[in-house]
Coordinates of C-alpha atoms and ligand atoms in Angstrom, one line a residue:
M225 CA 73.4 147.3 39.5
T226 CA 75.7 145.7 36.8
N227 CA 76.8 147.8 33.9
D228 CA 79.9 145.9 32.8
D229 CA 78.4 145.5 29.4
I230 CA 78.3 149.3 29.1
R231 CA 81.7 149.9 30.7
N232 CA 83.4 147.4 28.4
Q233 CA 82.5 149.6 25.4
F234 CA 84.7 152.4 26.6
P235 CA 88.4 151.7 26.0
I236 CA 89.7 154.7 27.9
L237 CA 88.2 153.5 31.2
G238 CA 91.0 150.9 31.4
T239 CA 93.5 153.7 31.8
E240 CA 95.6 154.0 34.9
V241 CA 96.7 157.4 36.4
Y242 CA 99.6 157.5 38.8
G243 CA 99.5 153.7 38.9
K244 CA 95.8 153.7 40.0
P245 CA 92.8 152.8 37.9
L246 CA 91.1 155.9 36.5
V247 CA 87.9 156.8 38.2
Y248 CA 86.3 159.3 35.8
L249 CA 83.7 161.5 37.4
D250 CA 83.9 164.5 35.2
N251 CA 81.1 163.6 32.8
A252 CA 79.4 167.0 33.0
A253 CA 82.5 168.4 31.3
T254 CA 82.6 165.7 28.7
T255 CA 81.7 162.1 28.6
Q256 CA 84.0 159.4 27.4
K257 CA 83.4 157.8 24.0
P258 CA 82.4 154.2 23.3
A259 CA 84.5 152.2 20.7
A260 CA 81.6 152.4 18.2
V261 CA 81.9 156.2 18.2
I262 CA 85.7 156.2 17.7
E263 CA 85.3 153.6 15.0
A264 CA 82.6 155.7 13.2
L265 CA 85.1 158.5 13.1
S266 CA 87.9 156.5 11.8
R267 CA 85.7 154.7 9.3
Y268 CA 84.6 158.0 7.9
Y269 CA 88.2 159.1 7.4
L270 CA 89.3 155.6 6.1
T271 CA 86.5 155.0 3.7
L272 CA 84.2 158.0 3.2
N273 CA 86.0 161.3 3.5
S274 CA 84.7 163.8 1.0
N275 CA 82.9 167.1 1.1
I276 CA 79.2 166.8 1.3
H277 CA 76.2 168.2 -0.6
R278 CA 78.0 169.6 -3.6
G279 CA 79.8 166.6 -5.0
A280 CA 78.8 164.6 -8.0
H281 CA 81.0 161.6 -7.2
H282 CA 80.3 158.4 -5.2
L283 CA 82.1 159.3 -2.0
A284 CA 80.4 162.7 -1.8
T285 CA 77.0 161.1 -2.3
E286 CA 77.6 158.5 0.3
A287 CA 79.0 161.0 2.9
T288 CA 76.0 163.3 2.2
E289 CA 73.5 160.5 2.8
A290 CA 75.3 159.4 6.0
Y291 CA 75.3 163.0 7.3
E292 CA 71.7 163.5 6.5
Q293 CA 70.8 160.2 8.1
V294 CA 72.2 161.5 11.4
R295 CA 70.1 164.6 11.0
R296 CA 67.0 162.3 10.9
K297 CA 68.3 160.3 13.9
V298 CA 68.6 163.5 15.9
Q299 CA 65.2 164.6 14.7
Q300 CA 63.8 161.4 16.1
Y301 CA 65.8 161.5 19.3
V302 CA 64.4 164.9 20.3
N303 CA 61.1 164.3 18.5
A304 CA 61.3 167.3 16.2
R305 CA 58.6 167.6 13.5
S306 CA 61.0 167.8 10.6
P307 CA 64.7 167.3 9.9
K308 CA 64.6 170.9 8.7
E309 CA 64.5 171.9 12.3
I310 CA 67.8 170.3 13.1
V311 CA 70.9 172.5 12.5
F312 CA 74.4 171.1 13.1
T313 CA 76.7 173.4 14.9
R314 CA 80.0 173.1 16.7
G315 CA 78.3 172.7 20.1
T316 CA 75.9 174.3 22.6
T317 CA 77.9 177.5 22.7
E318 CA 77.7 178.0 19.0
S319 CA 74.0 177.0 19.0
I320 CA 73.1 179.6 21.6
N321 CA 75.2 182.3 19.9
L322 CA 73.3 181.5 16.7
V323 CA 69.9 181.9 18.5
A324 CA 70.9 185.0 20.4
S325 CA 72.4 186.8 17.4
T326 CA 69.7 186.0 14.9
F327 CA 66.8 186.3 17.3
A328 CA 68.0 189.7 18.4
E329 CA 68.3 190.9 14.9
R330 CA 64.8 189.7 13.9
Y331 CA 62.8 190.2 17.1
L332 CA 64.4 192.5 19.6
S333 CA 64.3 196.3 19.7
E334 CA 65.1 198.9 22.3
G335 CA 63.2 198.5 25.5
D336 CA 62.5 194.8 25.0
E337 CA 63.3 192.3 27.7
V338 CA 64.8 188.8 27.8
I339 CA 64.6 186.5 30.8
I340 CA 67.4 184.2 31.8
S341 CA 68.0 182.3 35.1
G342 CA 70.5 182.7 37.8
M343 CA 71.9 179.2 37.3
E344 CA 72.9 179.6 33.6
H345 CA 76.2 178.5 32.2
H346 CA 78.2 181.5 30.9
S347 CA 77.4 180.4 27.4
N348 CA 73.7 181.1 28.1
I349 CA 74.5 184.5 29.6
V350 CA 77.2 186.2 27.6
P351 CA 75.7 185.6 24.1
W352 CA 72.5 187.3 25.4
Q353 CA 74.5 190.2 26.9
L354 CA 76.3 190.7 23.6
A355 CA 73.0 190.6 21.6
C356 CA 71.0 192.6 24.1
H357 CA 73.7 195.3 24.6
K358 CA 73.6 196.1 20.8
K359 CA 69.9 196.6 20.9
N360 CA 69.5 198.2 24.4
V361 CA 67.5 195.2 25.6
K362 CA 67.2 194.5 29.3
I363 CA 68.1 191.1 30.7
R364 CA 66.1 190.0 33.8
V365 CA 67.2 187.1 36.0
I366 CA 65.1 184.4 37.7
P367 CA 66.4 183.8 41.2
F368 CA 66.8 180.3 42.7
S369 CA 66.5 178.9 46.2
D370 CA 69.2 177.6 48.5
S371 CA 68.4 174.0 47.3
G372 CA 69.0 175.2 43.8
E373 CA 65.4 175.4 42.5
L374 CA 64.1 178.2 40.4
D375 CA 61.7 180.6 42.1
L376 CA 58.7 180.1 39.8
D377 CA 56.6 182.9 41.4
A378 CA 59.5 185.3 40.8
Y379 CA 59.7 183.9 37.2
R380 CA 56.0 184.7 36.6
S381 CA 56.5 188.2 38.0
L382 CA 59.3 189.0 35.6
F383 CA 57.1 189.0 32.5
N384 CA 55.7 192.2 31.1
E385 CA 54.5 193.3 27.6
R386 CA 58.1 193.8 26.5
T387 CA 59.3 190.3 27.3
R388 CA 60.3 188.6 24.1
L389 CA 62.2 185.5 25.1
V390 CA 63.2 183.2 28.0
A391 CA 66.6 181.4 27.9
V392 CA 67.0 178.8 30.5
C393 CA 68.9 175.5 31.1
H394 CA 67.0 172.2 31.1
V395 CA 69.6 170.9 33.7
S396 CA 72.1 173.0 35.7
N397 CA 75.7 171.9 35.1
T398 CA 76.6 173.0 38.6
L399 CA 73.6 172.1 40.7
G400 CA 72.1 169.2 38.7
T401 CA 68.6 170.7 39.0
V402 CA 66.1 169.7 36.3
N403 CA 64.1 172.7 35.5
P404 CA 60.3 172.4 34.8
I405 CA 60.7 173.4 31.1
A406 CA 57.2 172.5 29.9
L407 CA 55.6 174.6 32.6
M408 CA 58.0 177.5 31.9
A409 CA 57.4 177.3 28.2
R410 CA 53.6 177.5 28.8
E411 CA 54.2 180.6 30.9
A412 CA 56.4 182.2 28.3
H413 CA 54.0 181.5 25.5
A414 CA 51.0 182.8 27.5
H415 CA 53.0 186.1 27.7
G416 CA 53.7 186.1 23.9
A417 CA 57.4 185.3 24.5
M418 CA 59.5 182.4 23.0
I419 CA 61.7 180.0 25.0
M420 CA 65.2 178.7 24.2
V421 CA 66.4 175.8 26.2
D422 CA 70.1 175.0 26.9
G423 CA 69.9 171.2 26.9
A424 CA 73.7 170.6 27.2
Q425 CA 73.3 168.7 30.5
A426 CA 70.0 167.0 29.7
V427 CA 70.1 165.2 26.4
A428 CA 72.3 162.3 27.6
H429 CA 70.5 161.8 30.9
T430 CA 66.8 162.2 30.3
A431 CA 64.4 161.9 27.4
V432 CA 63.9 165.1 25.5
D433 CA 60.8 165.7 23.5
V434 CA 60.9 169.2 22.1
Q435 CA 57.2 169.1 21.2
Q436 CA 56.1 167.9 24.6
L437 CA 58.4 170.5 26.2
G438 CA 56.9 173.1 23.9
C439 CA 60.2 174.9 23.4
D440 CA 61.0 177.1 20.4
F441 CA 64.7 176.4 20.5
Y442 CA 66.7 173.6 22.1
C443 CA 70.6 173.6 22.0
F444 CA 73.0 170.8 22.9
S445 CA 76.6 169.5 22.4
G446 CA 77.5 166.0 21.1
H447 CA 80.5 165.6 23.4
K448 CA 78.4 165.5 26.5
M449 CA 76.4 162.6 25.1
Y450 CA 79.2 160.2 24.2
A451 CA 79.8 161.8 20.7
P452 CA 83.0 163.5 19.5
M453 CA 83.8 167.1 20.3
G454 CA 83.2 169.6 17.5
V455 CA 79.5 168.9 16.8
G456 CA 76.3 170.1 18.4
V457 CA 72.7 170.8 17.5
M458 CA 70.4 173.8 17.4
Y459 CA 66.8 172.7 17.2
G460 CA 64.4 175.4 16.2
R461 CA 60.7 175.4 15.3
E462 CA 60.5 175.6 11.5
E463 CA 58.1 178.6 11.5
V464 CA 60.6 180.5 13.6
L465 CA 63.7 179.4 11.8
D466 CA 62.1 180.5 8.6
E467 CA 61.7 184.0 10.0
L468 CA 65.3 184.3 11.3
P469 CA 68.1 185.9 9.2
P470 CA 71.2 183.7 8.5
Y471 CA 73.9 183.6 11.2
Q472 CA 77.0 183.2 9.1
G473 CA 77.5 183.8 5.4
G474 CA 79.4 181.4 3.1
G475 CA 79.1 178.4 0.9
E476 CA 76.2 176.0 1.4
M477 CA 73.8 178.6 3.0
I478 CA 73.0 180.3 -0.3
K479 CA 70.7 179.7 -3.2
T480 CA 72.0 182.3 -5.6
V481 CA 74.8 184.9 -5.3
T482 CA 75.4 188.0 -7.4
F483 CA 77.3 191.1 -6.3
D484 CA 74.0 192.9 -6.0
H485 CA 71.8 190.3 -4.3
T486 CA 72.1 187.0 -2.5
T487 CA 69.2 184.6 -1.8
Y488 CA 69.5 182.0 1.0
N489 CA 69.2 178.3 1.0
E490 CA 66.2 176.5 2.5
L491 CA 66.2 175.1 6.1
P492 CA 68.3 173.8 7.7
F493 CA 71.1 174.7 5.2
K494 CA 70.5 178.4 5.6
F495 CA 72.2 178.0 9.0
E496 CA 75.1 175.7 8.0
A497 CA 77.6 177.9 6.3
G498 CA 80.8 176.3 5.1
T499 CA 82.1 172.7 5.4
P500 CA 80.6 171.0 8.5
S501 CA 82.4 168.5 10.7
V502 CA 81.1 165.5 8.8
G503 CA 83.1 162.9 10.7
D504 CA 82.0 164.2 14.0
V505 CA 78.3 164.2 12.9
L506 CA 78.7 160.6 12.0
G507 CA 80.2 160.0 15.4
L508 CA 77.1 161.7 16.9
G509 CA 75.0 159.2 15.0
A510 CA 77.0 156.3 16.5
A511 CA 76.6 157.9 20.0
L512 CA 72.8 158.1 19.5
D513 CA 72.8 154.4 18.5
F514 CA 74.8 153.7 21.7
I515 CA 72.3 155.6 23.9
Q516 CA 69.3 154.0 22.2
S517 CA 70.7 150.4 22.4
T518 CA 71.6 150.9 26.1
G519 CA 68.3 152.6 26.8
L520 CA 67.8 156.0 28.2
D521 CA 65.7 154.6 31.0
R522 CA 68.5 152.3 32.0
I523 CA 71.0 155.1 31.8
A524 CA 68.8 157.4 34.0
T525 CA 68.3 154.6 36.5
I526 CA 72.0 153.8 36.8
E527 CA 72.8 157.5 37.2
S528 CA 70.2 158.2 39.8
Q529 CA 71.4 155.2 41.9
L530 CA 74.9 156.5 41.7
L531 CA 73.7 160.0 42.7
A532 CA 71.7 158.7 45.6
Y533 CA 74.6 156.5 46.9
A534 CA 77.3 159.2 46.4
T535 CA 75.1 161.8 48.1
E536 CA 74.4 159.6 51.1
Q537 CA 78.1 158.6 51.4
L538 CA 79.3 162.2 51.0
R539 CA 77.0 163.3 53.9
T540 CA 78.9 161.0 56.2
I541 CA 82.1 163.0 55.8
D542 CA 82.6 165.8 58.4
G543 CA 82.5 169.3 57.1
V544 CA 81.0 168.5 53.6
Q545 CA 78.6 171.0 52.3
I546 CA 76.5 170.0 49.2
Y547 CA 75.3 172.6 46.8
G548 CA 72.2 171.7 44.8
T549 CA 69.7 169.5 46.6
A550 CA 66.7 169.9 44.3
T551 CA 64.1 167.1 44.4
N552 CA 64.4 166.7 40.6
K553 CA 68.1 166.3 40.0
T554 CA 70.5 164.5 37.5
G555 CA 73.9 163.0 38.4
V556 CA 75.7 166.1 39.3
L557 CA 77.1 166.5 42.8
S558 CA 78.7 169.9 43.8
F559 CA 80.3 170.2 47.2
N560 CA 83.0 171.7 49.4
V561 CA 84.9 170.2 52.2
G562 CA 85.0 172.6 55.1
S563 CA 86.9 175.7 54.1
A564 CA 89.3 173.8 51.9
H565 CA 89.8 175.4 48.5
P566 CA 88.1 173.2 45.8
Y567 CA 91.2 173.2 43.7
D568 CA 93.2 171.6 46.6
V569 CA 90.5 168.9 47.0
G570 CA 90.6 168.3 43.2
T571 CA 94.4 168.0 43.1
L572 CA 94.6 165.6 45.9
L573 CA 91.7 163.5 44.5
D574 CA 93.6 163.4 41.1
K575 CA 96.7 161.9 42.8
L576 CA 94.4 159.1 44.0
G577 CA 93.1 158.5 40.5
V578 CA 89.8 160.3 40.8
A579 CA 89.0 162.8 38.1
I580 CA 86.5 165.5 39.2
R581 CA 86.2 169.2 38.3
T582 CA 86.8 172.2 40.5
G583 CA 86.0 175.9 40.2
H584 CA 83.1 177.9 39.1
H585 CA 82.1 175.5 36.3
C586 CA 81.4 178.6 34.1
T587 CA 78.6 179.6 36.4
Q588 CA 80.2 182.5 38.4
P589 CA 76.7 183.9 39.3
V590 CA 75.9 180.6 41.0
M591 CA 79.1 180.9 43.1
D592 CA 78.2 184.5 44.0
R593 CA 74.7 183.4 45.0
Y594 CA 76.2 181.0 47.6
G595 CA 79.1 183.4 48.4
I596 CA 81.8 180.8 47.5
P597 CA 84.7 180.8 45.1
G598 CA 83.9 177.4 43.6
T599 CA 82.9 173.9 44.3
V600 CA 84.2 170.4 43.7
R601 CA 81.9 168.7 41.2
A602 CA 81.5 164.9 40.6
S603 CA 79.2 164.0 37.7
F604 CA 78.1 160.6 36.6
A605 CA 77.6 158.7 33.4
A606 CA 76.1 155.3 32.5
Y607 CA 79.5 153.5 32.8
N608 CA 80.3 154.6 36.4
T609 CA 80.0 152.1 39.2
M610 CA 79.2 152.0 42.9
A611 CA 82.8 150.7 43.4
E612 CA 84.0 153.9 41.9
I613 CA 81.9 155.9 44.3
D614 CA 83.5 153.9 47.1
T615 CA 87.0 154.8 45.8
F616 CA 86.0 158.4 45.5
I617 CA 84.5 158.6 49.0
A618 CA 87.5 156.7 50.5
A619 CA 89.9 159.1 48.8
L620 CA 87.9 162.1 50.2
R621 CA 88.0 160.6 53.7
R622 CA 91.7 160.2 53.4
I623 CA 92.3 163.8 52.2
A624 CA 89.7 165.6 54.4
P625 CA 91.9 165.6 57.5
M626 CA 94.9 167.0 55.5
L627 CA 92.8 170.0 54.4
A628 CA 91.2 170.7 57.8
Ligands
PMP858 N1 75.5 174.9 28.9 C1 75.7 174.1 29.9 C2 74.7 173.8 30.9 C3 76.9 173.4 29.9 O1 77.2 172.5 30.9 C4 77.9 173.6 28.9 C5 79.3 172.9 29.0 N2 79.9 172.9 30.2 C6 77.6 174.5 27.9 C7 76.4 175.1 27.9 C8 78.6 174.8 26.8 O2 78.8 173.6 26.1 P1 80.0 173.6 25.0 O3 81.2 174.0 25.7 O4 80.0 172.1 24.6 O5 79.6 174.5 23.9

């Protein structure tokens, strides 16, 4: 496996921490950015900066065209039917809040039910709690097995005539499980419910085809797919988006305004109030170019080799317990070392140059499910190497006796 050509595109990977080469294994939190993305950002501010859509001048026209071109790129990337179905947001969190709030307003009433899963990130739990609480709507939760797989029989049994929506992650950020979204979507639709997918941990690792998946909404963040922070996407089926009320009011999302009555803009602008983060959107465009020129297949192959090797090596260390061993997994490896606190493991790894994440990973219910306070999580991207896994494992071997 050689990926020097990928690695060389990421300037930050040459960094040293505490005099040691950085081993960055915190990719589920955020990926690093290739030079092309950083250059797209600075090029925007050096040559194109202006507010989009409403300007009559050259820069505004050019910036608008560049921004709308990225929308079309995203449309193609997730295979949406129309660019009208691609709404730019600040990230997955804002995308899910948008869906929860507007869906609740339009479709939920007292006594209705929403299904989520037990492995959701807090950002796919709390927005539903906020929206459902206002309407007296019940949230039901799909349990998962010890290996981290959703119990699909339990899922089927949660539906009733009041079920309106299923909100589930495509890939779990803590367990790495890839959930069977197409099957879950068919089940939801057979019961007359819609489905919203949190794709934050999927889009950079596996091909996403929203039509093939059959989802009504699909939410993700740019910064977990090599793009800048500050931009994300909410995909929604056009027929559904047309039915939803606006999320935020302001400039850009209107057609006409009087003090008596306001009419709203067409899709997708109805959901893009105010000045968007244009530079970050252009950075997202460059990130999509990076993914496509590298090849998602190649990225997925590299990451699954890293996962397989790291898992096998981790199992050779005494006292290591791995959480999340689903058959269908992406490059996320959660574990604990004996009874050592994850934070202690993380701090010691950091001193040896290895960046991983510790804690509940914004999935406290997952920790409760296993009866643990947290885990250590290593997560992989296309630029990681087998040699970095060796460094990580050697570091763990060195610190494990200190924590025993
Ligand atoms: N869902 C999942 C599965 C995630 O991993 C994350 C980020 N950790 C989020 C949602 C929230 O993403 P963001 O913070 O970029 O809005």
